[in-house]
mmCIF file of C-alpha atoms in Angstrom:
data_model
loop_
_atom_site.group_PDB
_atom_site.id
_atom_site.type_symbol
_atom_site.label_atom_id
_atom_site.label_comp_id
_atom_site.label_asym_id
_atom_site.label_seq_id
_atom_site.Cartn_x
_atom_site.Cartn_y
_atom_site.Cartn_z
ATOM 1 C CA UNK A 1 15.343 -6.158 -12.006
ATOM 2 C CA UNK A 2 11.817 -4.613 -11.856
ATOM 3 C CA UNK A 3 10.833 -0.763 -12.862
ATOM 4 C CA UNK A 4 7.731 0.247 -13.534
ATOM 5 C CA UNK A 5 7.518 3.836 -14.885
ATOM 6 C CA UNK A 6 4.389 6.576 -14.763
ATOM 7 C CA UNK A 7 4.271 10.412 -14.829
ATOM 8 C CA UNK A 8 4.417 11.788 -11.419
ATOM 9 C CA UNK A 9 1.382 13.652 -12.265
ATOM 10 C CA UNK A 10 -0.960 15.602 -14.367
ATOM 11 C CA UNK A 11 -3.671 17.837 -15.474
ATOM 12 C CA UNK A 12 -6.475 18.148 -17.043
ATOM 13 C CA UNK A 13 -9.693 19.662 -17.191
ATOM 14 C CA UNK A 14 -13.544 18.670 -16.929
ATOM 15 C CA UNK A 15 -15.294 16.752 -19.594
ATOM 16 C CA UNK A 16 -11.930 16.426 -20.993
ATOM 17 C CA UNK A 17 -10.056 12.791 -22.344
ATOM 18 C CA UNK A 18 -6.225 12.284 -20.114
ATOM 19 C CA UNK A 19 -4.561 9.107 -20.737
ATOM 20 C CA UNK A 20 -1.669 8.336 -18.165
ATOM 21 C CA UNK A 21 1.075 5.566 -20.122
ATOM 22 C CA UNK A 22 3.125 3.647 -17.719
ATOM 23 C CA UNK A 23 6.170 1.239 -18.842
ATOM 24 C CA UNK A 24 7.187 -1.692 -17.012
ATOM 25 C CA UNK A 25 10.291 -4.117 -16.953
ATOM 26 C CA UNK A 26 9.684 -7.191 -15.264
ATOM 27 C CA UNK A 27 11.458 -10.387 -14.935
ATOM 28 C CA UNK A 28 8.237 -12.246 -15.391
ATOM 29 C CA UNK A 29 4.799 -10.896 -16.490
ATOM 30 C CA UNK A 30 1.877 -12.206 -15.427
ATOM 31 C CA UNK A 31 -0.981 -9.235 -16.227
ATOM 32 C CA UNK A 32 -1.377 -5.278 -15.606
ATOM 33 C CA UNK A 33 -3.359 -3.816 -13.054
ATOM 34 C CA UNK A 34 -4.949 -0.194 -12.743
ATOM 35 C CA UNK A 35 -5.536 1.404 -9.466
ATOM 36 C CA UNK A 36 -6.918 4.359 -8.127
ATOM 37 C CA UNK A 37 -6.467 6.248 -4.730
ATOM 38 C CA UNK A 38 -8.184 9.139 -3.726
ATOM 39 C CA UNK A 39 -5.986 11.051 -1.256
ATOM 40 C CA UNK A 40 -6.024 9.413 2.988
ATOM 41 C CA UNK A 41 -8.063 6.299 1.220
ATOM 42 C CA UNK A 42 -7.691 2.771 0.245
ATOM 43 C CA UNK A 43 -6.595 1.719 -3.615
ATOM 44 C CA UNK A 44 -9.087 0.487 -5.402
ATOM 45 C CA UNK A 45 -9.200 -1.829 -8.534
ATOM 46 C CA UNK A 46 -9.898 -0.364 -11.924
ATOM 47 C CA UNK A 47 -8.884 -2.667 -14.793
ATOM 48 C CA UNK A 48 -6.763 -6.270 -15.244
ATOM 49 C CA UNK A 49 -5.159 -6.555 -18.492
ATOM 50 C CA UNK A 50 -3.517 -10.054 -19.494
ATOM 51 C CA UNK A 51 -3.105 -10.340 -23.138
ATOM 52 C CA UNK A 52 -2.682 -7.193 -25.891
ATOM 53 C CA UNK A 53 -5.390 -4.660 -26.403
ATOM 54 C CA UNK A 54 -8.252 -2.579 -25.042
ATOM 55 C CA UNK A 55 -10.310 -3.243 -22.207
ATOM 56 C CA UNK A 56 -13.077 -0.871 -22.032
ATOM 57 C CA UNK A 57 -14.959 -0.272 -19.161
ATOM 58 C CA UNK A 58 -17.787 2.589 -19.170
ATOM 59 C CA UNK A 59 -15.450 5.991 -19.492
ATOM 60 C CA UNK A 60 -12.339 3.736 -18.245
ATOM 61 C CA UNK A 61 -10.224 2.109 -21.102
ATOM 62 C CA UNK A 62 -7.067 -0.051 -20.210
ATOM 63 C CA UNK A 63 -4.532 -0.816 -22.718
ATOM 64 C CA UNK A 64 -1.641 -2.889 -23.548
ATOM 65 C CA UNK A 65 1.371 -4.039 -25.125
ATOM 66 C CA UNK A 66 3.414 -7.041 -24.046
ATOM 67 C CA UNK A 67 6.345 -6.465 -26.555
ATOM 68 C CA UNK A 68 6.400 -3.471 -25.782
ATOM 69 C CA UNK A 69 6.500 -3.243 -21.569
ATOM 70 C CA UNK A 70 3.763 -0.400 -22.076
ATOM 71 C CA UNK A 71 0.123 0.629 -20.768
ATOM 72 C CA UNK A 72 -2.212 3.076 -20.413
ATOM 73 C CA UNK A 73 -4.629 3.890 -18.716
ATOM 74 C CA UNK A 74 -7.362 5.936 -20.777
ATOM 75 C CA UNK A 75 -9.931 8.529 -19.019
ATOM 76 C CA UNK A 76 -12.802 10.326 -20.744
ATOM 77 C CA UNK A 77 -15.519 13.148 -19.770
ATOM 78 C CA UNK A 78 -13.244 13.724 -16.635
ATOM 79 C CA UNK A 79 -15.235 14.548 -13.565
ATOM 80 C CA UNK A 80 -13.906 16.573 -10.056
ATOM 81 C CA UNK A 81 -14.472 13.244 -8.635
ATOM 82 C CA UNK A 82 -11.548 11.816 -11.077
ATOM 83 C CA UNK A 83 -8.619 13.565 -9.214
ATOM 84 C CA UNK A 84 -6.650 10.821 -7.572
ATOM 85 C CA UNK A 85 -3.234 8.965 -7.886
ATOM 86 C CA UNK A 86 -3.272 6.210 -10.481
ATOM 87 C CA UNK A 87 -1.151 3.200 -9.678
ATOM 88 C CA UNK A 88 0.394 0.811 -12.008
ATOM 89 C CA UNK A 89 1.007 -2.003 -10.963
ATOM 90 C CA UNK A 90 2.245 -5.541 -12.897
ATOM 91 C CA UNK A 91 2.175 -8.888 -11.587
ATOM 92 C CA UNK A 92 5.339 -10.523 -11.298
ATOM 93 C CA UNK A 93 6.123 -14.019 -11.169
ATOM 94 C CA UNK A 94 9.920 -14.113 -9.877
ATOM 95 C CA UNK A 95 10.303 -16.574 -7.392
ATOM 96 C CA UNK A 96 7.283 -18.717 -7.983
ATOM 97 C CA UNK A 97 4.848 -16.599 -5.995
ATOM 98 C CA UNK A 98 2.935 -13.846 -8.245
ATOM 99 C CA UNK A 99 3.409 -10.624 -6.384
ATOM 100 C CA UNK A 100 2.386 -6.977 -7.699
ATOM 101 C CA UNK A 101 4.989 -4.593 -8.497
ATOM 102 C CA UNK A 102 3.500 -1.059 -8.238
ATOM 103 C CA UNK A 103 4.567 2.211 -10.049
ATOM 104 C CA UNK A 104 4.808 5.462 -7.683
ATOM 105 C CA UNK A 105 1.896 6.655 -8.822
ATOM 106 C CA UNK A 106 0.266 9.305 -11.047
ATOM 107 C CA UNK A 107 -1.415 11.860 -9.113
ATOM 108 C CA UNK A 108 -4.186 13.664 -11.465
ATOM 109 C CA UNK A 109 -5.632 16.590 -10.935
ATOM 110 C CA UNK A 110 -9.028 17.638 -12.700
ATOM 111 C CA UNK A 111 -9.670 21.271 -12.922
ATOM 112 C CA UNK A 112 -12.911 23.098 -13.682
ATOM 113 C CA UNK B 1 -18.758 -3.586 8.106
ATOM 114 C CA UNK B 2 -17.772 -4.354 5.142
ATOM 115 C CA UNK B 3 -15.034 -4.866 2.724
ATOM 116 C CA UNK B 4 -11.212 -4.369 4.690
ATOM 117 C CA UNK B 5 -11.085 -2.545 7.790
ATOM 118 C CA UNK B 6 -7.960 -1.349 9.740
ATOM 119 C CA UNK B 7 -7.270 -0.065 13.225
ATOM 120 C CA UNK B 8 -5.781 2.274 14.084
ATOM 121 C CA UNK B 9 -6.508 4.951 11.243
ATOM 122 C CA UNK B 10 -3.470 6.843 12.783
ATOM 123 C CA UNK B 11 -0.855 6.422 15.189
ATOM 124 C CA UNK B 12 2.122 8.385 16.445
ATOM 125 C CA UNK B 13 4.671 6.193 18.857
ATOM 126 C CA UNK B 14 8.152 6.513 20.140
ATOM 127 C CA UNK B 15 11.409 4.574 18.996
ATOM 128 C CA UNK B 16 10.708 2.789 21.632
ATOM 129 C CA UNK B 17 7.281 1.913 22.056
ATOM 130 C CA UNK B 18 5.329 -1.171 21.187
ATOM 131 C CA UNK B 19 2.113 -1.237 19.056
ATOM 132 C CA UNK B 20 0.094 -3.327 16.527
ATOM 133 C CA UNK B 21 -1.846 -2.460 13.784
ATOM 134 C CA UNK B 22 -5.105 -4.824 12.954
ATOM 135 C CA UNK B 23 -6.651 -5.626 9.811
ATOM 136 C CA UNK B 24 -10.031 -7.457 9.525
ATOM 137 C CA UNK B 25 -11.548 -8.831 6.198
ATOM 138 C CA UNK B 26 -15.228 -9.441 5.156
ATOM 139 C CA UNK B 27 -15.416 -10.747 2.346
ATOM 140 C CA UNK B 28 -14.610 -14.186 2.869
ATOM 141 C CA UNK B 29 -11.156 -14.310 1.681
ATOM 142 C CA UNK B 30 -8.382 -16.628 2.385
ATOM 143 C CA UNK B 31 -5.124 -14.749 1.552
ATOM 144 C CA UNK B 32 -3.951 -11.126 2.978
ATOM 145 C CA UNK B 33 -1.169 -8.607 2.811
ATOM 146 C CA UNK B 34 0.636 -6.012 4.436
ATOM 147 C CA UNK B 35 2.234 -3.198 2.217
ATOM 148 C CA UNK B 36 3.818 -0.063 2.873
ATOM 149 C CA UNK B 37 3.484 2.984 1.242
ATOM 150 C CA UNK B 38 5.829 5.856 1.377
ATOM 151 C CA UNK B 39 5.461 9.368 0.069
ATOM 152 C CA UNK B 40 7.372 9.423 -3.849
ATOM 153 C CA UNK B 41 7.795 5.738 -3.135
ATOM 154 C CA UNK B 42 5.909 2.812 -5.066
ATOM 155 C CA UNK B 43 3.575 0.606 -3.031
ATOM 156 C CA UNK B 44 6.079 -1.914 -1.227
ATOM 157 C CA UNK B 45 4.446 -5.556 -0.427
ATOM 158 C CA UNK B 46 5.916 -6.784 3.132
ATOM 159 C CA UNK B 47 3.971 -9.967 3.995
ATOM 160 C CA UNK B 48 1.572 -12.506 2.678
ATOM 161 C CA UNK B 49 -0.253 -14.809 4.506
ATOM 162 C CA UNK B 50 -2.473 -18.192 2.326
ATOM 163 C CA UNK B 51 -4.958 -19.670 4.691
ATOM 164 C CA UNK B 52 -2.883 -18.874 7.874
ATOM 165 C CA UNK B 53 0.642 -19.178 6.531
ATOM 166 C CA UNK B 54 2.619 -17.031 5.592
ATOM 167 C CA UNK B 55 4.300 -17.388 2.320
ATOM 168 C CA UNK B 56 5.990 -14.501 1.593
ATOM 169 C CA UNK B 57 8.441 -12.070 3.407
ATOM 170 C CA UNK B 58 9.929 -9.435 1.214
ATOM 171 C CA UNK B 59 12.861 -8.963 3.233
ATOM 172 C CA UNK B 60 11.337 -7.050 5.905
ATOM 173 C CA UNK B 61 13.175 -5.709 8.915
ATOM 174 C CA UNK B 62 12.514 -8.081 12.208
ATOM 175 C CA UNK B 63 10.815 -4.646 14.409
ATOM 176 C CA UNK B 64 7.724 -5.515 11.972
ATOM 177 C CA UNK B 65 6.352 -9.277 13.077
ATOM 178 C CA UNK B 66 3.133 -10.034 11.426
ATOM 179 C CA UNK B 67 0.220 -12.432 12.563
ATOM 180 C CA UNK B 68 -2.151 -14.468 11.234
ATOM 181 C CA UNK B 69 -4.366 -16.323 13.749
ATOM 182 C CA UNK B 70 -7.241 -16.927 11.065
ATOM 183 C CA UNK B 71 -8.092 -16.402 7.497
ATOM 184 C CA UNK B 72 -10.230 -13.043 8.640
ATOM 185 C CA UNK B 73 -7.545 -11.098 11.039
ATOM 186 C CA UNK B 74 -4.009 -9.999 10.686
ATOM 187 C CA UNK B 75 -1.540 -7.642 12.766
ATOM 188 C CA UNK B 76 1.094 -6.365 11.903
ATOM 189 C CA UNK B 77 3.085 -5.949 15.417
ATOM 190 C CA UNK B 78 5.781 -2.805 15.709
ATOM 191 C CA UNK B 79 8.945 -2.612 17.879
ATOM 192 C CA UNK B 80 11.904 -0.443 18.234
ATOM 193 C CA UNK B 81 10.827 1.445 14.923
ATOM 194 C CA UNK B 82 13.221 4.273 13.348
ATOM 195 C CA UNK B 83 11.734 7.397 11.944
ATOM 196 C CA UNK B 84 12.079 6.078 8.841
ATOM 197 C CA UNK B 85 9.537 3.770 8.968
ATOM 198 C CA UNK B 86 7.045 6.355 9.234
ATOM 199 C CA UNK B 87 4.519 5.538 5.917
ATOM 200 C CA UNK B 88 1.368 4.250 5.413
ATOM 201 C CA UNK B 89 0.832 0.239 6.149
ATOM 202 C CA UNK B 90 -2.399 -0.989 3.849
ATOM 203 C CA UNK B 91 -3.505 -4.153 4.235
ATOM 204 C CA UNK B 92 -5.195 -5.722 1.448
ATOM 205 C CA UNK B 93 -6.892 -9.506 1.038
ATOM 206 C CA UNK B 94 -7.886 -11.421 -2.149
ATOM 207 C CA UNK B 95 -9.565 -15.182 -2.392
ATOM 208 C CA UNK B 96 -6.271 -16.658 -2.596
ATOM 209 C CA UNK B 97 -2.774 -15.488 -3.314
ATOM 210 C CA UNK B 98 -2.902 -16.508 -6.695
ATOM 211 C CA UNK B 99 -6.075 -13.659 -7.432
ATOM 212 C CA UNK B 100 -5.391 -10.929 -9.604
ATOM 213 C CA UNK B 101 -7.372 -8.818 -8.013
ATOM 214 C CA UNK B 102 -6.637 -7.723 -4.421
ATOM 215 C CA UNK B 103 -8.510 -5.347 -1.740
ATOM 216 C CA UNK B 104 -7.028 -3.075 0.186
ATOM 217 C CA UNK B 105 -8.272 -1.714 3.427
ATOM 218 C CA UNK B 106 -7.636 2.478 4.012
ATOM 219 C CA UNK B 107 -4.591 1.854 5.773
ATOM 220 C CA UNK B 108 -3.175 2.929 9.011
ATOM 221 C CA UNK B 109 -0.692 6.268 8.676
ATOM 222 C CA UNK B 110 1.836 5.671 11.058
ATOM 223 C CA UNK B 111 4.736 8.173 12.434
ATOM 224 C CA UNK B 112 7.812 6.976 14.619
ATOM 225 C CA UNK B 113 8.912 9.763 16.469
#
């Protein structure tokens, strides 16, 4: 079967570091994807992770562990403009054709 | 324009109306999607189409027929839809299916009443 698991949601204040985890179990793995949607708009790409570790990109980290079905998804100096729902999502390789799986969604709120 | 487009942003219809929602692409991709996207629900992929063909169809209910008539457009034509199906279709395109990075347009919110 496929689950892929993230808090529902969370808060956190400005300038401040939130890191939202999300667990997956996949049939077949085939990389980790981050998105974020700001509410009424379109998901947009964050980070692609493939193989174990950090992926840093400017206050965005990505992380993860194969053996262990687990990511996260790292924020720092949080901004207003960071409230949004994160998605997980994992590619999935079960019938031949890769297709993303996608978590329901962390929905973060950033408070003054 | 740029990037994914859809039309209509929102649309209400009846059980027993007919409609289609549009999706255009820009960026010269060759593979697109329709998902849907219910409230507490994960992001549910419906269709794929690779240069004009579809290739995928997650076991989606026959009142949704999808159309590709070139690499750039797609519809996603509704019939006879319950309530249920009230959610939020996204379309999204990437280069090719096999891409691990897709983009998605800002969706059309739909409600069946």
């Amino acid at each position: 079967g496929q689950n892929i698991d993230q808090p529902t949601e969370m808060t956190a204040t400005e300038g401040a570091i939130v890191q939202i985890n999300c667990t997956y179990q996949t049939s077949g793995f085939n990389g980790l994807f981050w998105y974020q949607q700001h509410a009424g708009e379109a998901p947009t790409f964050l980070s692609y992770n493939v193989l174990d570790g950090l992926e840093e990109k400017g206050r965005f980290s990505s992380f993860l562990s194969r053996s262990k079905g687990y990511s996260y998804l790292l924020l720092k100096e949080l901004q207003m403009k960071d409230s949004a729902s994160y998605l997980c999502a994992v590619r999935d390789q079960d019938t031949g054709f890769q297709k993303l799986v996608f978590g329901t969604g962390t929905r973060l709120l950033v408070s003054p | 324009e740029t990037g994914v487009t859809q039309t209509p942003r929102h649309l209400v219809m009846g059980m027993t109306n007919k409609k289609s929602l549009k999706c255009e692409q820009h960026l010269g991709h060759n593979a697109m999607y329709w998902y849907k996207q219910s409230a507490k629900k994960p992001l549910e992929l419906m269709f794929v189409y690779n240069f004009k063909e579809q290739t995928e169809n997650n076991s989606v209910p026959s009142r949704f027929s999808p159309e590709c008539p070139n690499s750039s457009h797609l519809f996603l034509h509704l019939h006879t839809l319950q309530p249920e199906d009230s959610a939020l279709y996204l379309c999204a395109s990437s280069p090719h299916r096999g891409s691990y990075e897709q983009y998605f347009g800002p969706g059309t919110r739909l409600t069946v009443t």
